Every structure is written in C-alpha cells, then in structure tokens.
Short mmCIF file of C-alpha atoms in Angstrom, two decimals:
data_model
loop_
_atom_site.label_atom_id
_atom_site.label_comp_id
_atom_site.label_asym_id
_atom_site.label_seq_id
_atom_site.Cartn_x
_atom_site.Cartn_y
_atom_site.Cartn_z
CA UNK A 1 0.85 15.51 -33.60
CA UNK A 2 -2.25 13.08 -32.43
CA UNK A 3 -2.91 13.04 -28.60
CA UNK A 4 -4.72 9.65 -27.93
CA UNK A 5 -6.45 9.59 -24.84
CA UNK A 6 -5.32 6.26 -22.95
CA UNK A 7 -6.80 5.81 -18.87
CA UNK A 8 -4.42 3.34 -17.59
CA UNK A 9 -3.42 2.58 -13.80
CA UNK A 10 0.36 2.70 -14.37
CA UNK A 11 0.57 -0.20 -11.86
CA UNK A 12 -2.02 -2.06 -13.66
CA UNK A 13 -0.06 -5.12 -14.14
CA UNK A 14 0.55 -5.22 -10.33
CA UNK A 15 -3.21 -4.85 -9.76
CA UNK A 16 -3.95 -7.62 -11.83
CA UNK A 17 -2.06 -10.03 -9.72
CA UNK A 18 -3.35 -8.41 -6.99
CA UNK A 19 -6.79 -8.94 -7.41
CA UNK A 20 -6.02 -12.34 -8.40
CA UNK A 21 -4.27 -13.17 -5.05
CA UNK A 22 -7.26 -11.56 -3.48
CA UNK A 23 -9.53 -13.51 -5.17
CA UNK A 24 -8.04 -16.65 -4.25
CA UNK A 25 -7.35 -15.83 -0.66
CA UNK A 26 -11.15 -14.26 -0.62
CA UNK A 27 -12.46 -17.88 -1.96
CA UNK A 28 -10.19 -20.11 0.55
CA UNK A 29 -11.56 -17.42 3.45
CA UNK A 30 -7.77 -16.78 4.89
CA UNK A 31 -7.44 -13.61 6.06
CA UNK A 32 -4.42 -11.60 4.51
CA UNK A 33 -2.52 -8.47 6.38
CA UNK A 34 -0.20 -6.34 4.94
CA UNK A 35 2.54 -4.79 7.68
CA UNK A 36 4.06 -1.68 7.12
CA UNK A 37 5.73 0.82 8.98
CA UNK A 38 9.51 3.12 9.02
CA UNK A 39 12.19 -0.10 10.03
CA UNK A 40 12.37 -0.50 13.84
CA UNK A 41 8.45 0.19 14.57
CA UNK A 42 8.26 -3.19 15.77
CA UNK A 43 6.50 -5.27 13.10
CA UNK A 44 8.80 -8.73 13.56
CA UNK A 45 8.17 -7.94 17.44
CA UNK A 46 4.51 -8.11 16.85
CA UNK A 47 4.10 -10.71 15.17
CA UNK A 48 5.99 -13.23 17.15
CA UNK A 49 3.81 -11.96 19.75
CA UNK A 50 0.63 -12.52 17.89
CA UNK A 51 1.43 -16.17 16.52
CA UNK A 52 2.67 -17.47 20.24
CA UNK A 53 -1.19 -16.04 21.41
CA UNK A 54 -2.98 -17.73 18.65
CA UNK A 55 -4.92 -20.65 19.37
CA UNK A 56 -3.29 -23.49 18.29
CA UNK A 57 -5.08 -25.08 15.74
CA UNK A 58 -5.19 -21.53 14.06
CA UNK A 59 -3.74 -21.90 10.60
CA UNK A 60 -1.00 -19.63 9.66
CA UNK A 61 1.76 -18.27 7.60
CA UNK A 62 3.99 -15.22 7.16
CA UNK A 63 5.77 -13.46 4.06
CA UNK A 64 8.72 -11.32 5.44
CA UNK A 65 9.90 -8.84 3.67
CA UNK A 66 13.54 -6.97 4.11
CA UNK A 67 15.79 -5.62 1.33
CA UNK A 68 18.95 -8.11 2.82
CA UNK A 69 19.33 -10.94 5.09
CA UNK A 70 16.85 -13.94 6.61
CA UNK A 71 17.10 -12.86 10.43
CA UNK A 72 13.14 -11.89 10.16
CA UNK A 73 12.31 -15.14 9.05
CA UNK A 74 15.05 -16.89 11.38
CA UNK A 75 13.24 -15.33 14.60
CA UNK A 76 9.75 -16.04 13.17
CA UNK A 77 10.42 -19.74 12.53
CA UNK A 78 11.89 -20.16 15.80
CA UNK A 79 8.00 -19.89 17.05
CA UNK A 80 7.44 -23.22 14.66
CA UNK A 81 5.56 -21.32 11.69
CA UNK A 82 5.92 -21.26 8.43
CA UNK A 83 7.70 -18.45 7.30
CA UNK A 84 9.59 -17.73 3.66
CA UNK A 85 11.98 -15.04 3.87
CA UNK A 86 11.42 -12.36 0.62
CA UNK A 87 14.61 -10.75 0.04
CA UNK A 88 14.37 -7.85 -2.43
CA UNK A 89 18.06 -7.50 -2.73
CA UNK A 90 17.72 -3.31 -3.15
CA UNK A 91 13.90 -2.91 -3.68
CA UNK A 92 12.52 -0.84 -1.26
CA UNK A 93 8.79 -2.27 -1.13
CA UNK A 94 7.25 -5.81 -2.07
CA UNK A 95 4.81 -6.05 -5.19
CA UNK A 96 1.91 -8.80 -6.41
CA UNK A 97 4.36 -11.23 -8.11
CA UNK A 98 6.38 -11.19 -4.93
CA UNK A 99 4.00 -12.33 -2.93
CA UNK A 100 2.58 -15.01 -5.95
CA UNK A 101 6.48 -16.24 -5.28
CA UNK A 102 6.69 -16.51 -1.84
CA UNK A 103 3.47 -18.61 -1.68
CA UNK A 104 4.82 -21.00 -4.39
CA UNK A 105 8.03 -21.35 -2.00
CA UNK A 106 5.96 -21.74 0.76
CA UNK A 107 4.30 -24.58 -0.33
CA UNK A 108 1.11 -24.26 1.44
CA UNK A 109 -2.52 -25.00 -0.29
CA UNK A 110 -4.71 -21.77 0.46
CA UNK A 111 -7.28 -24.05 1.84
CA UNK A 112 -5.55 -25.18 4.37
CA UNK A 113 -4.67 -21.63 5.63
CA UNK A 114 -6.67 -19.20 7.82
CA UNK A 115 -4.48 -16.31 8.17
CA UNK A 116 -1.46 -14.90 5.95
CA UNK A 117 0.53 -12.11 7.63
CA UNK A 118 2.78 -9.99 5.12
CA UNK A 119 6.03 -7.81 6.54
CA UNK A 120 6.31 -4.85 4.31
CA UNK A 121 9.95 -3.52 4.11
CA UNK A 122 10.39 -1.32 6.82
CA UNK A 123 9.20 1.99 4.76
CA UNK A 124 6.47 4.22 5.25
CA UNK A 125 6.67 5.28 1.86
CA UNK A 126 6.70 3.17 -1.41
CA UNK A 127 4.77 0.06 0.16
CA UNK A 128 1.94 2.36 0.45
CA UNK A 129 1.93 2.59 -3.37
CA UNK A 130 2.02 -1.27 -3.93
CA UNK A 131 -1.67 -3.86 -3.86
CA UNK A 132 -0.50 -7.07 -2.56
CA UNK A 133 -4.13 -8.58 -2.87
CA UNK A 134 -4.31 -8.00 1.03
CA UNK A 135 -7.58 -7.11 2.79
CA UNK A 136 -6.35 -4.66 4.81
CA UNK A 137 -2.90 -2.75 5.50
CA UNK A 138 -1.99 -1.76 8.96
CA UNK A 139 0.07 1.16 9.45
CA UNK A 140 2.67 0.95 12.49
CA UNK A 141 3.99 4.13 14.46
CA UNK A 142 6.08 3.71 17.50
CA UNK A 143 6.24 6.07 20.72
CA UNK A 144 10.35 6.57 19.72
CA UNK A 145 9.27 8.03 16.75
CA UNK A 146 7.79 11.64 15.92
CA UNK A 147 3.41 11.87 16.80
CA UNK A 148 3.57 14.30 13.15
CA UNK A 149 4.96 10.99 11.34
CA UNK A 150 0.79 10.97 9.98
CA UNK A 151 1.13 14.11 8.20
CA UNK A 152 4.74 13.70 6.80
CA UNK A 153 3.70 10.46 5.25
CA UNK A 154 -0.10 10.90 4.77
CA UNK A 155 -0.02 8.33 2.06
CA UNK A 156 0.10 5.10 3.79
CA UNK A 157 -2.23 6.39 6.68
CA UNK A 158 -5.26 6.89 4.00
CA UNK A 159 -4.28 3.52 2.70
CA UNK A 160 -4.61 1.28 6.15
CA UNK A 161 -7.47 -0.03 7.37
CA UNK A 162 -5.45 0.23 11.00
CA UNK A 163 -3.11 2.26 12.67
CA UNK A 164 -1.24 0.12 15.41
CA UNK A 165 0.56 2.45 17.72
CA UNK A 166 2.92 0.36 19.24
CA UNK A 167 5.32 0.24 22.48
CA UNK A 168 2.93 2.17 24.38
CA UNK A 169 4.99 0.86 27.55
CA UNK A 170 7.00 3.46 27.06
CA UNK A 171 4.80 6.69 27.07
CA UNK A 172 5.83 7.18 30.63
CA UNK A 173 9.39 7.55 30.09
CA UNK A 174 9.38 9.47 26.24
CA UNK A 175 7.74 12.81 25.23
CA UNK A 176 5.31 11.25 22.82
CA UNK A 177 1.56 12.78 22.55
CA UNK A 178 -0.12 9.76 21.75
CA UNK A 179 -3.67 11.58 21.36
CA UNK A 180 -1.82 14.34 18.87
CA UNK A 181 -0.82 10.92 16.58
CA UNK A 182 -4.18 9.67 16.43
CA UNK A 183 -5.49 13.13 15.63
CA UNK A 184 -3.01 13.67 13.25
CA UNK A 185 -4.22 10.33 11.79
CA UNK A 186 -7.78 10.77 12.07
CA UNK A 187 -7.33 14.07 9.69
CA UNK A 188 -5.79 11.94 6.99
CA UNK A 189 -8.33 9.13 7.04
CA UNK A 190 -11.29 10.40 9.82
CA UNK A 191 -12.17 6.48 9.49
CA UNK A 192 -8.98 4.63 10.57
CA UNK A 193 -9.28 2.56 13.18
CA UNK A 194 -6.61 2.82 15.72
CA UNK A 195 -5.38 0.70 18.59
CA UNK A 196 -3.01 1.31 21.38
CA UNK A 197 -0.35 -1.38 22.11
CA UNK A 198 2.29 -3.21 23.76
CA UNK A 199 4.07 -6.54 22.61
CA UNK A 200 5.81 -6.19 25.94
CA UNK A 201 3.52 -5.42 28.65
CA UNK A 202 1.07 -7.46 30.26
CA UNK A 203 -2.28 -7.88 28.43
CA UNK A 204 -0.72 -5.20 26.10
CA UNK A 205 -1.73 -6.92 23.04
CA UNK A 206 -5.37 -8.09 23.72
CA UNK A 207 -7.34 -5.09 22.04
CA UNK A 208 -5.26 -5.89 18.42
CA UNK A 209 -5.92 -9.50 19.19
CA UNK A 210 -9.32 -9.13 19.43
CA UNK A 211 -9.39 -7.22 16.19
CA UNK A 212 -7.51 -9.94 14.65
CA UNK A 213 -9.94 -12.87 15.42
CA UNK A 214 -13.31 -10.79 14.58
CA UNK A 215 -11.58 -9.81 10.68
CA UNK A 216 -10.44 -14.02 10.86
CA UNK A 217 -14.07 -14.98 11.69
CA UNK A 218 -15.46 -12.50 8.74
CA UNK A 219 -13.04 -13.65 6.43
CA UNK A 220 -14.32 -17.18 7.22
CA UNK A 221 -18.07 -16.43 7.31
CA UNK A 222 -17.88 -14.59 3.91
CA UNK A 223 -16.20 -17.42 2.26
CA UNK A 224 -18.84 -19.86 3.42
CA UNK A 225 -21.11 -17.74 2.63
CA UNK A 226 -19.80 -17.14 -1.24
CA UNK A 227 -19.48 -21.13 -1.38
CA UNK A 228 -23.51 -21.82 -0.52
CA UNK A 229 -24.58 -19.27 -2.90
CA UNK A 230 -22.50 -20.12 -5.88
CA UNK B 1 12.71 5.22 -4.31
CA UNK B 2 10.10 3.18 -5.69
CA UNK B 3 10.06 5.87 -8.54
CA UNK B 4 12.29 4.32 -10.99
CA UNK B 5 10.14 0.90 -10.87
CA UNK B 6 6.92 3.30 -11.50
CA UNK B 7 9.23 5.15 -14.49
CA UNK B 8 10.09 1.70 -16.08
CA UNK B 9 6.50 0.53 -15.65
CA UNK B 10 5.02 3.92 -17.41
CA UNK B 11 7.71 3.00 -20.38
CA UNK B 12 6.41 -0.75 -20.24
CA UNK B 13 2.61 0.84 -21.02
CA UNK B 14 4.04 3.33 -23.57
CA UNK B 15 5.69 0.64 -25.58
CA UNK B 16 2.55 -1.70 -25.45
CA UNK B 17 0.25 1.31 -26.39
CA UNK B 18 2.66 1.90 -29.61
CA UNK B 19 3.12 -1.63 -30.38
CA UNK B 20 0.02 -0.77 -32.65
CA UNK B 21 1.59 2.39 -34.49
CA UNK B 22 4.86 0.94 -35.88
CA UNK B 23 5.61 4.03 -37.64
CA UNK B 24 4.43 6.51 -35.21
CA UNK B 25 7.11 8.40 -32.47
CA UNK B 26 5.56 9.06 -29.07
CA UNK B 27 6.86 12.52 -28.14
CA UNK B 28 5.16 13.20 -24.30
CA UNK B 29 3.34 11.03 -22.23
CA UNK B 30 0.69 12.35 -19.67
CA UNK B 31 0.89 11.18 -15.79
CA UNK B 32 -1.64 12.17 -13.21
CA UNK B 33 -0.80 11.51 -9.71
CA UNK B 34 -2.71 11.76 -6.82
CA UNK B 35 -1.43 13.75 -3.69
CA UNK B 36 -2.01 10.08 -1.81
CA UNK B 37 -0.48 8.05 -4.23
CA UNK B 38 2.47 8.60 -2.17
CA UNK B 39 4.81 9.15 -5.70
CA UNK B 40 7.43 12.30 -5.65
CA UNK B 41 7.13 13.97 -8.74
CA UNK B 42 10.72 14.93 -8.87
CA UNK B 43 11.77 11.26 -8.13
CA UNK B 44 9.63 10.02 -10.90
CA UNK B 45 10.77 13.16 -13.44
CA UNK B 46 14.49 12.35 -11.92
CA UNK B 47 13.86 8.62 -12.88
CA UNK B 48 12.17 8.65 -15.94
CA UNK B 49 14.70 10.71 -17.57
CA UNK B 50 17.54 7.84 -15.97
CA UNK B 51 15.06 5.32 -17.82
CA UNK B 52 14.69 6.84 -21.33
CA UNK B 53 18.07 7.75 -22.02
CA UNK B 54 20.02 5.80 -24.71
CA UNK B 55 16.75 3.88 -25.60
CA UNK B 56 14.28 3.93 -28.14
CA UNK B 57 12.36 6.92 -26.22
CA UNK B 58 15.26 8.61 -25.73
CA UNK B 59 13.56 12.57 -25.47
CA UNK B 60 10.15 11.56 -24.74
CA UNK B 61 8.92 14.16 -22.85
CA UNK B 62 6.82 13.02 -19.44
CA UNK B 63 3.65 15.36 -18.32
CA UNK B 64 2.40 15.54 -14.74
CA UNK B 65 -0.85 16.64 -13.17
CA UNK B 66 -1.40 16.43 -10.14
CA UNK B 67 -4.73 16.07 -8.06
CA UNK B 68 -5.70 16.37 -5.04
CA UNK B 69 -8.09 13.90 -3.03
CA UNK B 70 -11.29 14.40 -3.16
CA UNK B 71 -13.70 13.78 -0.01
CA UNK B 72 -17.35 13.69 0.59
CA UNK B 73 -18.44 15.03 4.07
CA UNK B 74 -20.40 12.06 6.32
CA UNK B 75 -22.58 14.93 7.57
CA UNK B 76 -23.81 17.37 4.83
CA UNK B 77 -22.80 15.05 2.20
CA UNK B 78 -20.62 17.97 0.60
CA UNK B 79 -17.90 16.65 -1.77
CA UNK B 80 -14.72 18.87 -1.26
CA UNK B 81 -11.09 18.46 -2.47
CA UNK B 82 -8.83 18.06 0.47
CA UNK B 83 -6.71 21.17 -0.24
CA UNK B 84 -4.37 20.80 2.91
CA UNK B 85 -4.04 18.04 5.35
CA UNK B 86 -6.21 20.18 8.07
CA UNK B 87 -8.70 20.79 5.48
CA UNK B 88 -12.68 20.47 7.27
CA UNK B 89 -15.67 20.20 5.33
CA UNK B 90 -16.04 23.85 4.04
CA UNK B 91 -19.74 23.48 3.90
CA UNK B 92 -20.41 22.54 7.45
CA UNK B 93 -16.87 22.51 9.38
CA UNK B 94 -17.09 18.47 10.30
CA UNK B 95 -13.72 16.62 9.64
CA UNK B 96 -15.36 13.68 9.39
CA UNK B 97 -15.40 12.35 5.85
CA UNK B 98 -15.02 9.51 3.12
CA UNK B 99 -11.98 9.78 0.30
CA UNK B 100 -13.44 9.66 -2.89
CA UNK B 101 -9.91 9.83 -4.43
CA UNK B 102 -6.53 10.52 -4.24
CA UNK B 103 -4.29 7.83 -4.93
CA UNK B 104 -4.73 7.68 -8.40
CA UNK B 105 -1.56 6.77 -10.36
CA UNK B 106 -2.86 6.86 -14.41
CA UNK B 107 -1.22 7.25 -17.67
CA UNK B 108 -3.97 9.71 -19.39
CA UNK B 109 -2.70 10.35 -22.77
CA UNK B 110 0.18 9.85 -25.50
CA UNK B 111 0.83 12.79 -28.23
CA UNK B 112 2.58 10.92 -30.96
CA UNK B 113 3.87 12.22 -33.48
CA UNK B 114 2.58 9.97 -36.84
CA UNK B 115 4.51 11.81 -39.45
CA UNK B 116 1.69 12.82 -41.69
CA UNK B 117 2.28 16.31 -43.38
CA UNK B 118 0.21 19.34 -41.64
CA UNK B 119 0.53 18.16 -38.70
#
C-alpha cells in the first residue's frame, strides 16, 4: 500500500469558476452580493425594497435562486429589473456554473452592470459551503426566528461579510433579544458587521442602503483604479 | 444535504488523481474538514457510501479529520484554535479576533493499493 499525499480543495472545480466570475465582475467594477438566509427571512422582501430605492440610473440585476417555481423572479420583475429565475429542481444551494448560466440567460454585458444581487436558496446551511465569485455574503436572521440561530449554524455567520437582521418592526410585539443575536454573532466572527432593519417601516432600510452604495462606489473606484495602472 | 454533491465531487478528484495509475486500486481516501466548512460528517460518510456502491470504487474506504478553526487574537496577537463557540483568547481573555482557518474542505491523501509484492 502507497499513501500519496494529494492537497486538493474538494470544491476546487467550483472555485475555479468562482474566481473567474470574480475576476470578471472585479474588472467590469459591478458589485456582486450573495443572499442567504433559512426560507422566509425576508430576502425577496428586501430586495424589492432595495431596487425601488436605488437611484435610477443605477445599473442592476438579480439571480434568484429557489429549488421550484419562478414566483421570486415574477415579484422581482414586476419592479422592471432584470431578473432570471435559477431553479435547482432539488439542489439545496446554488454553485459557480450556476451563476456562469444565469448570466448567459440574462443576457447582460458586465460592463454595463453596476450591481448583481444573488438569492441563495433559502438555507442557512449548504450555501455557506458554495463560492459564487461574490464579494461578500450577507447572512439574514429574522426577529420570528430563534436569537441562538448564530451558534446552531456558525458556518455561514464566519462566512458573511454582513449580518442583516431583518423585520426589526416587530421587536415590540415578539420575544426576540436582538443584542443576544448580535453577540451570538460577534463570537463566531468578532468582525461581522451587522445592521438592524426593516423593509417595512419608515426609513427602516437607510443604514443597509447606505452600506450598499459605499461597497458600489469601492467596487467602482477599484476597477478604475486596476484599469489606469494596467 | 449538499453532502452527496461534496461525495460525488471527492469521487470526481479520486478518479482524476488515478487516471495516472491504470493498474493501481485506491483503497481509502483522506478528507479533512473544517468545523466552519459547514459539512456533516455523517451526511458526507452517509453519502459517500450511497455514491460508491455498485461502481468502480465500490469499498473504498473514506477518512475524516476534522479541525478546528484557528484564530489569532487582535490584541496579544496569540494564535489559538477556537475549541468551542465561546472560546476567548486564552492568552489575554479578548474575544476579539481574526480566523485564520476553519473552513477548509481538502482531499489530503490516497493509499492505493499498486499490487507490487511486499507491500
């Protein structure tokens, strides 16, 4: 019997096409987000939210994700974006050649794009596992759901960039300890940023839209920048 | 269950790897897994045995190790595995730290099985 010593990334083929979508989105500057969160968080909420307070000349698209049907995409295009449904027909996360697909259907030149947003399948588990060439994930937890969800699925909260807790309209009326959540996050990944929000209330989405436009501005600065020194 | 794509995947390596050995039979493959790599042992085990069966690695025999994340402390500069989720820099007590690791998902080694004598 030989052992042969072998270091491969068992998802290596996935990270290939990942870095190659990052790459690509890196050089056109569009900023790329990766959703994910347990189904029912609010992620489709959010997002028609976000779009409908873009400015309008912002540039974007949106990849949703969901295991059956097009209603994500049916409620997003209402807005008047371009959306492509990804239906993984049983597969419970989305992977690199997904998203290489979706584009293609798409049919939208990278350069004429300045943000991409990506709807996980609602799963805190297995999308945490899965590079889409994104620059950041962001992690969603709802009040309705349990402030311990951090260390049950500690995975995906090391992985995001940003923890979204979202319908904070309701803290009033549900026995949620919003504080114990972020804690509970902060001991996973003592770096995450976190922000507190609404898609519902009043001026309940301004601190995550703020976030938004300062990572759209990098994205856009560091592209220039790459372009005058190559 | 993303387990059984990560099962099929491992198998997709293995066979590449012994595309260059023609006459040699892998018998175990080696796995680490991070504890962030958010991948359930069992599942994968569970899976990989669902994937093997019936096919050319019918009895190959999958190893796990698993690791746990390793962190460096933002105060004292201390690198410390992160042995539960509460876990504080042992060093100095600050919880306030960068992952060095943890979501590692690797194929580290093959033991195949060549079929020269002594072995």
């Amino acid at each position: 019997m030989e052992k042969l010593e072998i270091k491969t990334k068992v998802l290596s083929e996935n990270q290939r096409i990942a870095e190659e979508l990052r790459e690509k989105f890196r050089a056109n500057g569009v900023l790329v987000l990766n959703f994910i969160s347990s189904p029912g968080s609010g992620k489709t909420e959010l997002l028609e939210r976000t779009l409908c307070a873009l400015p309008p000349t912002t540039r974007v698209a949106v990849l949703t994700g969901d295991i059956q049907t097009d209603n994500d995409a049916k409620r997003i295009a209402r807005a008047g974006f371009p959306v492509r449904q990804i239906t993984t027909g049983g597969t419970c996360h989305l992977d690199g050649s997904m998203i290489t697909r979706g584009l293609n259907e798409l049919g939208i030149d990278l350069a004429d794009l300045d943000v991409l947003f990506i709807e996980n399948i609602g799963n805190l588990v297995c999308p945490a596992s899965y590079d889409l060439g994104e620059e950041a994930k962001i992690v969603l937890l709802s009040v309705t759901e349990g402030e311990d969800k951090p260390l049950k699925y500690p995975s995906i909260f090391f992985k995001s960039a940003l923890f979204l807790l979202t319908k904070v309209d309701l803290l009033p009326y549900v026995p949620f300890d919003a504080d114990a959540a972020e804690a509970n996050a902060r001991l996973i990944h003592p770096a995450m940023e976190i922000i507190r929000c609404s898609a519902t209330a009043t001026g309940g989405l301004d601190q995550w839209l703020g976030w938004l436009h300062a990572k759209m501005k990098a994205a856009r600065e560091s592209a220039l920048t790459a372009s005058h020194t190559s | 269950m993303h387990e059984l794509s990560i099962a099929q995947s491992i198998l997709e390596i293995v066979e590449t790897e012994m595309k260059s050995r023609p006459k040699a039979r892998v018998m175990v493959v080696g796995v680490r897994i991070g504890a962030m790599a958010a991948v359930d042992a069992e599942s994968l085990r569970f899976g990989f045995d669902a994937s093997v069966k019936g096919t050319e690695f019918d009895g190959l025999k999958l190893e796990l190790r698993i690791t746990e994340a390793e962190r460096q402390c933002l105060m004292c500069d201390h690198r410390y595995m992160m042995l539960a989720l509460e876990s504080n820099c042992p060093e100095c007590g600050s919880h306030d730290a960068i992952p060095l690791g943890g979501d590692e998902l690797d194929i580290e080694y093959l033991e195949v099985d060549d079929g020269k004598a002594g072995d």
